């Protein structure tokens, strides 16, 4: 039996976000979750749902990992100092030391915040302070967060509309275009080039490694800081601790968040070089010139330390690399004959399946009809079918609605991987061979039209 509490549901809709509740209802995804463990979510009406989204790469160690939960309980039980704003928390020092030694290169210092967006705001400020240049360059297709500074580094008009004017002195270059990057950087206007080493929300875009190497070299040549946003790709999501390690990069700053605290406490970190740190905090009077109240909070620090222990002890980086390779290869093999599957790509357990318009006549007519109404309907149909028919939770990418994200917790088991492969194959087969998928899609469209 689904536990339905109309009072609570209506309070959420009334006081938090009614549109979100309506979206979930339309997609028939408004479940009540009662327990979440590893890669599994259990609902009030007895369903067991497999999580292949991980809250957009938050749950690398799995939901409610017992060691992270235990660390948080210990922290609460010890009644230690919290938010004194008058001491130097030891756990912050310990976590910073471990993050820097795992990241390597020139990263020796850490600023802790509470989210990925706050990390992006921080790198904008630090780049300006260190270089004396106002300009910040970013790549088309990126997703860096929704606060005003972070939003200024996103090209997509969907996220920006209605919130301007945003930060001046920002510019965008095509992802992967070395010449365009060189042309911009040579103006010497830019303090930082901020880029995701693998763009997640643009559709799991893995660049040519030579592009990132060239980007770093160009940044060095023109005095621009090379900044990696590893909010989704970091914490072993793609195998190594940072995606930067695939490409042998030595960034000046790296932004981490999401999986940093095991998915249980808001947390974020900017890893930076000593030189950048010193140019921001350059006198006693500037010791707290950039900070925030919940920065370095005890629960986030303890959760971060426990998360690193789990990643190391359970060898989740190696696991992400091996399982990701198997999953990617299997999906390529099993989905290769379907005309609507364009490509399966990614690294480690950050994978995407890109779909395309069909050529076959009746499928094309239905696809085009959906696309005309909203470019997102096809992707949401896919997500809905996986959820309703196969008990799999996933989503399409935020800036590319035709790419299905495949990003389970790194603790995902072989059996769960096989379950996902079987499920996606059945849904893809259904969209190619029966009218049911398309009839259902038109049903979704008519529900949308009636809202
Ligand atoms: C790559 C990347 N950077 C930054 C952010 C912003 O992080 P947050 O939502 O924690 O502010 C996100 C969020 O999805 C992200 O995917």
XYZ file of C-alpha atoms and ligand atoms in Angstrom:
467
model
C 0.000 0.000 0.000
C 1.339 3.406 -0.925
C 1.512 5.593 2.154
C -0.373 8.656 1.009
C -0.459 11.580 3.359
C -2.524 14.237 1.579
C -1.730 16.732 4.320
C 2.027 16.447 3.851
C 1.836 16.255 0.076
C -0.270 19.351 -0.133
C 2.019 21.177 2.311
C 4.955 20.424 0.036
C 3.021 21.595 -3.000
C 1.738 24.674 -1.196
C 4.948 25.779 0.486
C 7.832 24.294 -1.451
C 7.246 23.641 -5.143
C 3.857 22.821 -6.624
C 5.180 22.640 -10.194
C 7.645 19.950 -9.228
C 4.875 17.845 -7.713
C 2.869 18.241 -10.925
C 5.815 17.133 -13.059
C 6.262 14.020 -10.914
C 2.544 13.255 -11.125
C 2.522 13.658 -14.910
C 5.435 11.281 -15.238
C 3.855 8.882 -12.732
C 7.013 9.101 -10.656
C 5.662 10.645 -7.472
C 6.665 7.804 -5.149
C 7.056 7.820 -1.386
C 10.446 6.374 -0.528
C 10.833 4.691 2.835
C 14.358 3.254 2.703
C 17.390 3.667 0.443
C 20.459 1.445 0.578
C 23.354 1.022 -1.834
C 21.825 1.238 -5.305
C 18.306 0.334 -4.166
C 15.320 2.493 -3.256
C 12.310 1.012 -1.479
C 8.886 2.630 -1.761
C 5.958 2.726 0.643
C 3.929 0.486 -1.655
C 6.581 -2.207 -1.731
C 8.470 -1.455 -4.926
C 12.237 -1.941 -5.150
C 13.706 0.580 -7.560
C 17.235 0.489 -8.893
C 18.970 3.878 -8.850
C 20.949 4.502 -12.049
C 20.998 8.277 -11.586
C 22.684 8.572 -8.157
C 21.092 11.997 -7.613
C 23.251 13.290 -10.516
C 26.434 11.703 -9.167
C 25.918 12.290 -5.461
C 25.698 8.671 -4.286
C 29.088 7.328 -5.338
C 29.385 5.230 -2.152
C 25.726 4.208 -2.377
C 22.756 5.457 -0.405
C 23.246 5.644 3.348
C 26.559 3.815 3.427
C 26.777 2.372 6.981
C 30.289 3.743 7.562
C 29.269 7.280 6.604
C 26.121 7.007 8.732
C 28.217 5.720 11.664
C 30.712 8.586 11.305
C 27.881 11.110 11.407
C 26.351 9.491 14.493
C 29.763 9.552 16.214
C 30.212 13.209 15.359
C 26.821 14.053 16.871
C 27.448 11.891 19.940
C 30.748 13.530 20.774
C 29.078 16.952 21.223
C 32.104 18.596 19.668
C 32.542 22.188 18.528
C 30.295 23.283 15.700
C 30.173 26.632 13.943
C 32.165 28.432 16.615
C 33.632 30.629 13.886
C 36.504 31.031 16.330
C 38.658 27.955 15.912
C 40.534 25.904 13.310
C 38.628 22.605 12.962
C 41.041 19.631 12.934
C 38.768 17.518 10.775
C 38.841 20.212 8.070
C 42.645 20.080 8.081
C 42.624 16.284 7.876
C 40.091 16.185 5.032
C 41.903 18.953 3.127
C 45.217 17.093 3.457
C 43.736 13.865 2.149
C 41.944 15.572 -0.757
C 45.135 17.377 -1.818
C 47.257 14.260 -1.661
C 44.709 12.317 -3.734
C 44.396 15.142 -6.255
C 48.147 15.762 -6.532
C 49.845 18.247 -8.849
C 49.849 21.851 -7.716
C 46.755 21.497 -5.464
C 47.864 22.121 -1.889
C 45.036 24.094 -0.268
C 41.288 23.746 0.102
C 38.363 26.107 0.537
C 35.316 24.253 1.897
C 31.780 25.362 1.073
C 28.390 23.724 0.920
C 27.649 23.159 -2.771
C 29.050 22.966 -6.271
C 27.680 26.396 -7.160
C 29.418 27.916 -4.169
C 32.628 26.318 -5.414
C 32.160 27.979 -8.814
C 31.490 31.356 -7.164
C 34.706 30.830 -5.225
C 36.848 30.097 -8.288
C 35.479 33.195 -10.042
C 36.481 35.379 -7.072
C 39.848 33.681 -6.532
C 40.751 33.888 -10.235
C 40.016 37.605 -10.248
C 41.954 38.196 -7.040
C 44.958 36.183 -8.226
C 45.232 37.424 -11.797
C 43.743 40.899 -11.530
C 41.683 40.070 -14.630
C 37.881 40.239 -14.637
C 37.170 37.881 -17.545
C 36.066 34.284 -17.042
C 35.884 31.924 -20.003
C 33.755 28.771 -20.159
C 32.762 26.082 -22.637
C 29.460 25.760 -24.485
C 27.212 23.007 -23.149
C 28.617 23.175 -19.622
C 26.596 22.982 -16.409
C 28.212 24.809 -13.493
C 25.279 25.574 -11.172
C 22.426 28.009 -10.780
C 23.685 30.849 -8.565
C 24.276 34.080 -10.476
C 28.033 33.699 -10.994
C 27.786 30.020 -11.939
C 24.821 30.751 -14.210
C 26.932 33.361 -15.999
C 29.198 30.482 -17.062
C 26.398 28.503 -18.707
C 25.417 29.127 -22.294
C 21.998 27.471 -22.182
C 19.238 30.070 -22.428
C 16.850 27.717 -20.601
C 18.647 28.157 -17.284
C 19.424 31.859 -17.756
C 16.110 33.194 -18.969
C 14.529 35.738 -16.661
C 17.478 35.936 -14.271
C 19.653 38.519 -16.002
C 21.632 40.602 -16.174
C 24.284 38.125 -15.142
C 28.020 38.698 -14.609
C 29.690 40.854 -17.247
C 33.106 39.844 -18.613
C 32.215 36.212 -19.229
C 32.558 34.520 -22.609
C 31.913 31.123 -24.107
C 33.959 28.965 -26.492
C 32.986 25.714 -28.211
C 33.902 22.620 -26.223
C 36.801 20.951 -28.027
C 37.808 23.893 -30.247
C 41.482 24.694 -29.595
C 41.661 27.540 -32.112
C 38.690 29.378 -30.623
C 40.194 28.949 -27.166
C 43.570 30.311 -28.309
C 41.885 33.310 -29.940
C 40.052 34.186 -26.705
C 42.951 33.540 -24.333
C 45.409 35.550 -26.397
C 43.431 38.682 -25.499
C 44.822 38.174 -21.971
C 41.488 39.373 -20.598
C 40.609 36.097 -18.893
C 41.549 35.220 -15.322
C 40.245 31.654 -15.614
C 39.041 29.076 -18.094
C 36.460 26.952 -16.255
C 35.646 23.583 -17.813
C 34.283 20.136 -16.940
C 36.859 17.583 -18.137
C 33.935 15.419 -19.239
C 30.770 17.439 -19.715
C 27.969 15.601 -17.948
C 24.801 17.573 -18.650
C 25.715 18.345 -22.264
C 25.259 14.635 -22.954
C 28.305 12.892 -21.415
C 30.761 14.560 -23.793
C 34.231 13.053 -23.557
C 36.748 15.323 -25.302
C 39.815 14.312 -27.250
C 42.531 14.169 -24.538
C 44.695 16.382 -26.763
C 42.103 19.141 -26.399
C 42.420 19.271 -22.620
C 46.219 19.119 -22.789
C 46.238 21.955 -25.321
C 43.755 23.954 -23.228
C 45.991 23.662 -20.178
C 49.080 24.669 -22.187
C 47.278 27.678 -23.683
C 46.103 28.781 -20.246
C 49.700 28.650 -18.980
C 50.967 30.574 -22.003
C 48.469 33.436 -21.580
C 48.432 33.627 -17.775
C 44.893 32.256 -17.393
C 44.082 29.844 -14.566
C 43.032 26.378 -15.738
C 40.048 25.379 -13.577
C 38.317 21.998 -13.648
C 34.744 21.569 -12.475
C 34.789 17.977 -11.192
C 31.512 18.235 -9.306
C 30.160 15.226 -11.217
C 33.351 13.630 -12.540
C 35.367 13.700 -9.293
C 35.372 11.304 -6.320
C 36.195 8.277 -8.523
C 33.055 8.549 -10.654
C 35.048 7.887 -13.852
C 37.641 5.574 -12.229
C 40.565 7.687 -10.944
C 39.948 10.127 -8.084
C 39.677 13.006 -10.580
C 38.840 12.769 -14.269
C 41.894 15.068 -14.664
C 44.005 11.987 -13.915
C 42.828 10.253 -17.118
C 44.338 13.087 -19.084
C 47.483 13.821 -17.015
C 46.277 17.366 -16.251
C 47.564 19.679 -13.531
C 44.783 22.203 -12.973
C 45.230 25.376 -10.912
C 41.892 24.819 -9.173
C 39.397 21.934 -8.972
C 35.798 22.127 -7.742
C 34.331 19.110 -5.911
C 30.888 18.711 -4.287
C 28.010 16.210 -4.598
C 29.647 12.856 -3.662
C 32.155 14.507 -1.325
C 30.112 13.824 1.803
C 28.557 10.508 0.867
C 25.284 12.066 -0.230
C 24.238 12.897 3.314
C 25.439 16.405 4.195
C 25.713 19.518 1.978
C 29.380 19.951 1.184
C 31.746 21.285 -1.452
C 35.458 21.974 -1.840
C 37.726 24.036 -4.043
C 41.234 22.596 -4.284
C 43.783 25.234 -5.257
C 47.461 26.033 -5.447
C 49.332 27.691 -2.651
C 49.997 30.764 -4.819
C 46.299 31.350 -5.459
C 45.506 30.816 -1.784
C 48.151 33.321 -0.747
C 46.935 35.988 -3.092
C 43.405 35.824 -1.646
C 44.255 35.452 2.047
C 47.250 37.779 1.830
C 47.174 39.572 5.186
C 45.851 39.123 8.711
C 42.965 41.457 7.995
C 41.966 39.294 5.017
C 42.086 35.981 6.924
C 38.330 35.530 6.497
C 37.789 37.609 3.347
C 36.091 34.652 1.650
C 34.163 32.219 3.850
C 30.640 31.099 4.682
C 28.913 30.087 7.895
C 28.609 26.347 7.253
C 32.021 26.071 5.576
C 34.125 23.377 7.352
C 31.165 22.205 9.424
C 31.865 19.137 11.542
C 29.261 16.832 10.009
C 30.372 17.553 6.435
C 34.042 17.061 7.338
C 33.412 13.753 9.138
C 31.187 12.533 6.311
C 33.914 13.517 3.827
C 36.584 11.569 5.717
C 34.347 8.489 5.976
C 33.498 8.760 2.265
C 37.207 8.759 1.347
C 37.713 5.706 3.603
C 34.919 3.856 1.788
C 36.166 4.845 -1.679
C 39.641 3.579 -0.763
C 38.792 0.464 1.261
C 36.163 -0.792 -1.175
C 38.378 0.164 -4.142
C 35.455 1.942 -5.745
C 37.642 3.751 -8.303
C 38.870 0.438 -9.712
C 35.326 -0.842 -9.531
C 33.918 2.164 -11.425
C 36.526 1.655 -14.154
C 35.949 -2.101 -14.521
C 32.152 -2.154 -14.181
C 31.859 0.950 -16.365
C 33.926 -0.669 -19.101
C 31.789 -3.815 -19.015
C 28.534 -1.849 -18.934
C 29.581 0.430 -21.801
C 30.718 -2.511 -23.941
C 27.543 -4.521 -23.201
C 25.267 -1.582 -23.997
C 27.132 -0.937 -27.259
C 26.797 -4.587 -28.270
C 23.193 -5.067 -27.209
C 21.867 -1.759 -28.578
C 23.915 -1.585 -31.761
C 21.202 -2.822 -34.134
C 18.614 -0.186 -33.176
C 18.280 2.775 -35.501
C 17.277 5.192 -32.738
C 20.387 4.495 -30.649
C 23.075 6.823 -31.912
C 25.913 6.175 -29.480
C 26.828 4.809 -26.066
C 29.720 6.770 -24.530
C 31.418 7.848 -21.329
C 34.109 6.847 -18.877
C 33.864 4.731 -15.746
C 30.333 4.890 -14.368
C 29.489 8.173 -16.070
C 27.851 6.864 -19.227
C 25.238 8.131 -21.643
C 23.056 6.590 -24.333
C 22.325 9.067 -27.112
C 19.093 8.602 -29.072
C 18.258 10.050 -32.474
C 15.242 10.510 -34.724
C 14.202 7.281 -36.472
C 14.192 6.863 -40.255
C 11.414 4.276 -40.409
C 8.210 6.059 -41.513
C 5.643 5.491 -38.763
C 8.193 5.851 -35.991
C 9.453 9.065 -37.589
C 5.956 10.519 -37.756
C 5.338 9.816 -34.055
C 8.798 11.075 -33.044
C 8.390 14.319 -34.980
C 4.926 14.859 -33.502
C 6.387 14.587 -29.989
C 9.374 16.757 -30.838
C 7.147 19.515 -32.172
C 5.277 19.687 -28.881
C 8.418 19.682 -26.718
C 11.921 18.430 -27.390
C 11.933 16.837 -23.934
C 8.897 14.557 -24.313
C 10.739 11.677 -25.980
C 13.381 11.547 -23.225
C 10.773 11.740 -20.469
C 8.867 8.861 -22.073
C 12.004 6.787 -21.931
C 12.596 7.731 -18.305
C 8.947 7.003 -17.458
C 8.965 3.582 -19.148
C 12.138 2.558 -17.344
C 10.629 3.700 -14.066
C 7.093 2.296 -14.408
C 7.797 -0.917 -16.300
C 11.296 -1.820 -15.166
C 11.725 -0.188 -11.732
C 14.812 1.735 -12.864
C 15.399 5.378 -11.913
C 17.396 7.492 -14.325
C 17.092 10.795 -16.225
C 18.145 12.535 -19.406
C 20.982 15.086 -19.342
C 20.018 18.645 -18.375
C 21.431 20.282 -21.509
C 20.848 17.408 -23.938
C 17.431 15.837 -23.626
C 18.218 12.990 -26.032
C 20.955 11.485 -23.894
C 19.939 9.081 -21.154
C 22.265 9.206 -18.202
C 23.625 5.892 -16.880
C 25.319 6.666 -13.573
C 24.613 4.139 -10.804
C 26.307 4.274 -7.397
C 29.841 2.870 -7.709
C 28.824 0.013 -5.364
C 26.366 -1.307 -7.973
C 26.486 -5.116 -8.124
C 26.921 -7.334 -11.192
C 23.312 -8.497 -10.812
C 22.036 -4.917 -10.756
C 24.062 -4.067 -13.853
C 22.540 -7.050 -15.681
C 19.080 -5.946 -14.526
C 19.668 -2.502 -16.046
C 20.978 -3.923 -19.330
C 17.931 -6.193 -19.660
C 15.586 -3.317 -18.819
C 16.981 -0.784 -21.297
C 17.076 -3.437 -24.026
C 13.386 -4.235 -23.481
C 12.363 -0.568 -23.552
C 14.460 0.166 -26.669
C 13.018 -2.931 -28.369
C 9.518 -1.740 -27.460
C 10.037 1.724 -28.960
C 11.245 0.117 -32.190
C 8.762 -2.698 -32.555
C 5.434 -1.755 -31.015
C 3.057 1.171 -31.129
C 2.531 0.956 -27.349
C 5.488 3.251 -26.554
C 4.258 5.905 -28.980
C 0.617 5.650 -27.937
C 1.701 6.080 -24.323
C 3.847 9.077 -25.368
C 0.883 10.741 -26.989
C -1.039 10.064 -23.752
C 1.689 11.904 -21.863
C 1.440 14.782 -24.312
C -2.312 15.043 -23.852
C -1.889 15.006 -20.051
C 0.627 17.831 -20.495
C -1.806 19.763 -22.655
C -4.514 19.466 -19.996
C -2.470 20.894 -17.142
C 29.309 19.884 -13.185
C 28.515 20.630 -12.152
N 29.034 21.726 -11.587
C 28.376 22.417 -10.650
C 27.114 22.039 -10.241
C 26.394 22.807 -9.182
O 26.376 22.059 -8.007
P 25.288 22.337 -6.861
O 23.971 21.881 -7.399
O 25.781 21.525 -5.696
O 25.314 23.797 -6.587
C 26.523 20.912 -10.814
C 25.177 20.484 -10.411
O 24.567 19.608 -10.948
C 27.231 20.192 -11.797
O 26.722 19.109 -12.381
